[in-house]
Short mmCIF file of C-alpha atoms and ligand atoms in Angstrom, two decimals:
data_model
loop_
_atom_site.label_atom_id
_atom_site.label_comp_id
_atom_site.label_asym_id
_atom_site.label_seq_id
_atom_site.Cartn_x
_atom_site.Cartn_y
_atom_site.Cartn_z
CA MET O 1 109.77 97.78 27.04
CA LEU O 2 108.79 100.66 24.59
CA TYR O 3 106.04 103.22 25.57
CA LEU O 4 104.31 106.13 23.47
CA ILE O 5 103.16 108.89 25.40
CA THR O 6 101.14 111.74 23.91
CA GLY O 7 101.10 115.18 25.40
CA ALA O 8 104.58 114.46 27.06
CA ASN O 9 106.07 117.76 27.01
CA ARG O 10 104.44 119.04 30.54
CA GLY O 11 102.27 117.86 33.29
CA ILE O 12 101.40 113.85 34.06
CA GLY O 13 102.78 112.93 30.42
CA LEU O 14 106.22 114.24 31.29
CA GLY O 15 105.89 112.82 34.60
CA PHE O 16 105.54 109.40 32.81
CA VAL O 17 108.54 109.95 30.52
CA GLY O 18 110.71 110.81 33.49
CA GLN O 19 109.89 107.93 35.60
CA LEU O 20 110.02 105.26 32.79
CA LEU O 21 113.59 106.51 31.95
CA ALA O 22 114.63 106.34 35.28
CA ARG O 23 113.65 102.77 35.59
CA GLY O 24 115.31 101.60 32.14
CA ASP O 25 112.37 101.68 29.74
CA SER O 26 112.10 103.30 26.36
CA VAL O 27 110.10 106.20 25.45
CA VAL O 28 108.64 107.44 22.24
CA ALA O 29 107.44 111.07 23.79
CA THR O 30 105.25 113.18 21.53
CA ALA O 31 104.39 116.63 21.70
CA ARG O 32 102.90 119.33 19.49
CA ARG O 33 105.89 121.39 19.67
CA PRO O 34 109.01 119.27 20.08
CA ASP O 35 111.24 122.20 19.42
CA GLU O 36 109.82 123.96 22.52
CA ALA O 37 109.61 121.14 24.68
CA ASP O 38 112.59 122.00 26.72
CA GLU O 39 112.20 119.57 29.67
CA LEU O 40 111.97 116.66 27.22
CA GLN O 41 115.11 117.99 25.40
CA ARG O 42 117.06 117.91 28.63
CA LEU O 43 116.04 114.27 29.31
CA ALA O 44 116.85 113.29 25.75
CA GLU O 45 120.50 114.63 26.29
CA ARG O 46 120.74 112.29 29.41
CA HIS O 47 119.25 109.18 27.65
CA PRO O 48 119.86 109.89 23.86
CA ASP O 49 119.32 105.93 23.24
CA ARG O 50 116.15 105.65 25.13
CA LEU O 51 114.17 108.50 24.21
CA GLU O 52 112.67 109.70 20.93
CA ILE O 53 110.92 113.19 20.70
CA VAL O 54 108.29 113.50 17.82
CA GLU O 55 105.86 115.50 16.90
CA LEU O 56 101.99 114.66 17.40
CA ASP O 57 99.30 116.90 17.30
CA LEU O 58 96.08 114.89 18.21
CA GLY O 59 93.92 117.23 15.83
CA ARG O 60 96.19 116.50 12.81
CA GLN O 61 96.09 112.89 11.21
CA ASP O 62 99.01 113.72 9.21
CA THR O 63 101.28 114.16 12.15
CA ILE O 64 99.89 110.74 13.58
CA ASP O 65 100.66 108.73 10.44
CA GLU O 66 104.36 110.04 10.68
CA VAL O 67 104.81 108.86 13.99
CA ALA O 68 103.45 105.23 12.63
CA ASP O 69 105.76 105.52 9.77
CA LEU O 70 108.70 106.41 12.25
CA LEU O 71 107.94 103.51 14.46
CA GLY O 72 107.65 101.30 11.49
CA GLU O 73 107.80 97.51 12.36
CA ARG O 74 108.94 98.26 15.96
CA PRO O 75 106.71 96.25 18.62
CA LEU O 76 104.89 99.06 20.89
CA ASP O 77 104.30 97.53 24.50
CA VAL O 78 102.31 100.34 26.15
CA LEU O 79 100.51 103.38 24.52
CA ILE O 80 99.67 105.83 27.03
CA ASN O 81 96.91 108.30 25.50
CA ASN O 82 97.39 111.26 27.62
CA GLY O 83 97.11 114.62 25.71
CA ALA O 84 94.03 116.20 26.36
CA THR O 85 92.37 119.71 26.32
CA MET O 86 90.10 121.24 29.18
CA GLN O 87 88.32 124.20 28.28
CA GLY O 88 85.17 125.80 29.52
CA ALA O 89 82.30 125.54 27.15
CA GLY O 90 80.64 128.08 28.65
CA PRO O 91 76.78 128.08 30.82
CA PHE O 92 74.44 125.78 29.15
CA GLU O 93 72.51 128.74 27.50
CA GLU O 94 75.66 129.93 25.82
CA LEU O 95 77.59 126.40 25.03
CA ASN O 96 80.36 127.13 22.53
CA ASP O 97 80.13 124.72 19.59
CA SER O 98 83.50 125.12 18.51
CA ILE O 99 85.08 124.51 22.08
CA LEU O 100 82.66 121.19 22.16
CA PHE O 101 83.87 120.03 18.52
CA GLU O 102 87.40 120.68 19.42
CA SER O 103 87.17 118.91 22.89
CA PHE O 104 85.64 115.80 21.08
CA GLU O 105 88.51 115.82 18.31
CA VAL O 106 91.19 116.29 21.01
CA ASN O 107 90.27 113.91 23.90
CA THR O 108 88.17 111.30 22.07
CA VAL O 109 88.70 111.21 18.28
CA GLY O 110 92.73 111.67 19.24
CA PRO O 111 93.53 108.84 21.32
CA LEU O 112 91.32 106.66 18.71
CA ARG O 113 93.39 107.80 15.84
CA VAL O 114 96.65 107.08 17.73
CA SER O 115 95.39 103.64 18.72
CA ARG O 116 94.57 102.88 15.20
CA ALA O 117 97.46 104.01 13.65
CA LEU O 118 99.79 102.09 16.02
CA LEU O 119 97.66 98.98 16.22
CA PRO O 120 100.14 97.01 14.03
CA ASN O 121 102.85 97.88 16.44
CA LEU O 122 100.75 96.84 19.70
CA GLU O 123 100.06 93.66 17.79
CA ARG O 124 103.66 92.91 17.42
CA ALA O 125 104.39 93.10 21.12
CA GLU O 126 103.54 90.40 23.50
CA GLY O 127 100.63 91.66 25.95
CA ALA O 128 100.47 95.01 24.53
CA LYS O 129 98.46 97.56 26.67
CA ILE O 130 96.40 100.68 25.74
CA VAL O 131 95.90 102.92 28.47
CA ASN O 132 93.70 106.02 28.08
CA ILE O 133 94.01 108.93 30.62
CA THR O 134 90.49 109.65 31.33
CA SER O 135 88.89 111.61 34.21
CA LYS O 136 86.42 111.18 37.08
CA MET O 137 84.53 114.19 35.17
CA GLY O 138 83.67 111.76 32.49
CA SER O 139 81.99 109.27 34.86
CA VAL O 140 78.12 109.74 34.39
CA ALA O 141 77.53 108.05 37.80
CA ASP O 142 80.13 110.53 39.60
CA ASN O 143 78.44 113.67 37.93
CA THR O 144 76.81 115.66 40.86
CA SER O 145 77.72 118.92 39.94
CA GLY O 146 76.80 119.55 36.09
CA GLY O 147 78.72 121.79 33.92
CA SER O 148 81.97 121.26 32.07
CA TYR O 149 80.22 120.23 29.14
CA ALA O 150 83.16 120.04 26.76
CA TYR O 151 85.50 118.09 28.89
CA ARG O 152 82.80 115.73 30.34
CA ILE O 153 81.40 114.49 27.36
CA SER O 154 84.79 114.13 25.52
CA LYS O 155 85.93 111.79 28.50
CA ALA O 156 82.66 110.22 28.71
CA ALA O 157 82.75 109.32 25.12
CA LEU O 158 86.72 108.37 25.56
CA ASN O 159 85.31 105.82 28.04
CA MET O 160 82.94 104.20 25.98
CA ALA O 161 85.35 103.95 23.06
CA THR O 162 87.91 102.23 25.48
CA ARG O 163 85.14 99.99 26.64
CA SER O 164 84.63 98.94 22.92
CA MET O 165 88.52 98.56 22.22
CA ALA O 166 88.86 96.21 25.11
CA ILE O 167 86.27 93.79 23.87
CA ASP O 168 87.44 94.20 19.95
CA LEU O 169 91.15 93.94 20.69
CA ALA O 170 91.02 90.98 23.25
CA PRO O 171 91.37 88.30 20.49
CA ARG O 172 94.42 90.11 19.38
CA GLU O 173 95.80 90.06 23.17
CA ILE O 174 95.75 93.68 23.47
CA ILE O 175 94.06 95.21 26.68
CA ALA O 176 92.53 98.44 26.98
CA PHE O 177 91.41 100.40 29.86
CA VAL O 178 90.79 104.12 31.15
CA ILE O 179 92.51 105.46 34.29
CA HIS O 180 91.76 108.76 36.26
CA PRO O 181 95.09 110.22 37.47
CA GLY O 182 93.48 111.78 40.68
CA TRP O 183 93.43 115.76 41.04
CA VAL O 184 96.97 116.57 40.14
CA ARG O 185 98.97 119.78 40.43
CA THR O 186 99.52 120.48 36.52
CA ARG O 187 98.57 123.35 34.34
CA MET O 188 95.11 121.51 33.87
CA GLY O 189 94.65 120.72 37.40
CA GLY O 190 95.74 123.83 38.85
CA SER O 191 97.81 124.80 42.21
CA ASN O 192 94.98 123.68 44.51
CA ALA O 193 95.03 119.97 43.41
CA LEU O 194 95.63 117.34 46.00
CA ILE O 195 98.64 115.57 44.74
CA ASP O 196 101.93 116.02 42.66
CA THR O 197 102.69 114.40 39.60
CA GLU O 198 105.24 112.28 40.70
CA THR O 199 102.70 110.54 43.25
CA SER O 200 100.09 110.25 40.32
CA VAL O 201 102.43 108.69 37.71
CA SER O 202 104.09 106.38 40.00
CA ASN O 203 100.81 104.87 41.49
CA MET O 204 99.59 104.76 37.69
CA LEU O 205 102.69 102.89 36.68
CA ARG O 206 101.76 100.24 39.48
CA ILE O 207 98.44 99.87 37.98
CA ILE O 208 99.60 99.74 34.35
CA ASP O 209 102.32 97.19 35.28
CA GLY O 210 100.06 94.72 36.95
CA ALA O 211 97.12 95.27 34.23
CA ASP O 212 96.05 91.97 32.52
CA GLU O 213 93.05 90.89 30.79
CA GLU O 214 91.06 91.41 33.89
CA THR O 215 91.71 95.12 33.84
CA SER O 216 90.63 95.44 30.26
CA GLY O 217 87.53 97.44 29.79
CA THR O 218 87.69 98.68 33.34
CA PHE O 219 87.80 102.17 34.81
CA GLN O 220 90.65 102.43 37.04
CA GLU O 221 91.72 105.24 39.50
CA TRP O 222 95.45 106.13 40.71
CA ASN O 223 95.12 104.96 44.01
CA GLY O 224 93.64 101.51 43.29
CA ASN O 225 89.85 102.04 43.53
CA GLN O 226 87.64 101.38 40.64
CA VAL O 227 85.49 104.31 39.38
CA PRO O 228 81.73 103.81 38.53
CA TRP O 229 80.93 104.40 34.89
N1 NAP N 301 95.52 117.17 36.29
C1 NAP N 301 94.52 116.69 36.67
O1 NAP N 301 94.05 116.97 37.89
C2 NAP N 301 93.81 115.74 35.79
C3 NAP N 301 92.65 115.31 36.49
C4 NAP N 301 91.81 114.20 35.50
C5 NAP N 301 92.44 113.88 34.29
N2 NAP N 301 93.55 114.34 33.79
C6 NAP N 301 93.92 114.14 32.48
O2 NAP N 301 95.39 113.78 32.67
C7 NAP N 301 96.04 113.98 31.45
C8 NAP N 301 97.07 114.93 31.66
O3 NAP N 301 96.83 116.10 32.01
P1 NAP N 301 97.87 117.13 32.43
O4 NAP N 301 97.16 117.47 34.20
O5 NAP N 301 99.15 116.67 32.53
O6 NAP N 301 97.38 118.41 31.65
P2 NAP N 301 98.43 119.46 31.38
O7 NAP N 301 99.58 120.00 32.02
O8 NAP N 301 97.54 120.83 30.67
O9 NAP N 301 98.85 118.95 29.86
C9 NAP N 301 98.17 118.32 28.68
C10 NAP N 301 98.92 117.86 27.87
O10 NAP N 301 97.93 117.70 26.49
C11 NAP N 301 98.80 118.13 25.41
N3 NAP N 301 97.88 118.43 24.54
C12 NAP N 301 96.59 119.23 24.34
N4 NAP N 301 96.10 119.39 23.26
C13 NAP N 301 96.80 118.56 22.43
C14 NAP N 301 96.66 118.23 21.07
N5 NAP N 301 95.69 118.71 20.25
N6 NAP N 301 97.52 117.32 20.61
C15 NAP N 301 98.39 116.94 21.37
N7 NAP N 301 98.72 117.22 22.63
C16 NAP N 301 97.74 118.11 23.15
C17 NAP N 301 99.45 119.37 26.00
O11 NAP N 301 100.42 119.84 24.96
P3 NAP N 301 100.69 121.48 24.73
O12 NAP N 301 101.73 121.95 25.76
O13 NAP N 301 101.07 121.53 23.45
O14 NAP N 301 99.56 122.29 24.94
C18 NAP N 301 100.10 118.90 27.13
O15 NAP N 301 101.15 118.12 27.05
C19 NAP N 301 94.80 114.62 30.52
O16 NAP N 301 94.39 113.60 29.80
C20 NAP N 301 93.87 115.09 31.48
O17 NAP N 301 92.51 115.20 30.91
C21 NAP N 301 94.08 115.49 34.49
#
């Protein structure tokens, strides 16, 4: 199976690449700066025939188009929209507009751009899956602590976009759903987070592997729970 993962140079994205290669899948791993993606380069030395590393910046449509060109007519079984930014937009009175817009571009528009560009490849695979990595912080129902405007609203918007994609792409037999990876020890999650990357990724892969049309349009959590929207 062929997987494409954004933000694959570190954290959860890199964890996906490692586990997928270990079990024999092929991966297109994308990063903003492939030349600096040392861990991906090391994996590519071990798996030259199953790992391609390509540039993709979620804020730059030209890089997304180049990835689509590179894939050509190859079927893509699973697209994992993982790359994202989490920046504090400040207290309510001092909200920083540029952080709000950048977060929306990277976390919401970016996954939509990638999904749109790679739709022909997904259509060529049988039972293709679009997996959008979201956060519980994007759950309206779960928001009891406020704040984090940029991150929360960009992930809530991604959730809504995914629900529409699930409906719109169903006739083409492509499923789409969001999944919360847990609070994971990465640069974004910090060192106090509850689980490591390996645990998060192995559990999410189990959910992705088992996902079918019933899963499409749902808000999954790494541990098998469903998250309220
Ligand atoms: N860790 C958690 O506890 C947690 C909890 C809930 C949800 N999540 C979600 O899980 C996913 C992975 O997060 P993580 O914890 O692995 O975070 P991370 O370690 O901070 O990694 C983020 C990844 O996204 C990439 N990225 C950022 N801006 C980008 C852009 N404009 N274009 C392309 N890639 C970009 C980064 O690339 P650079 O190295 O170039 O910056 C990096 O590869 C994200 O969607 C995040 O929102 C994480």
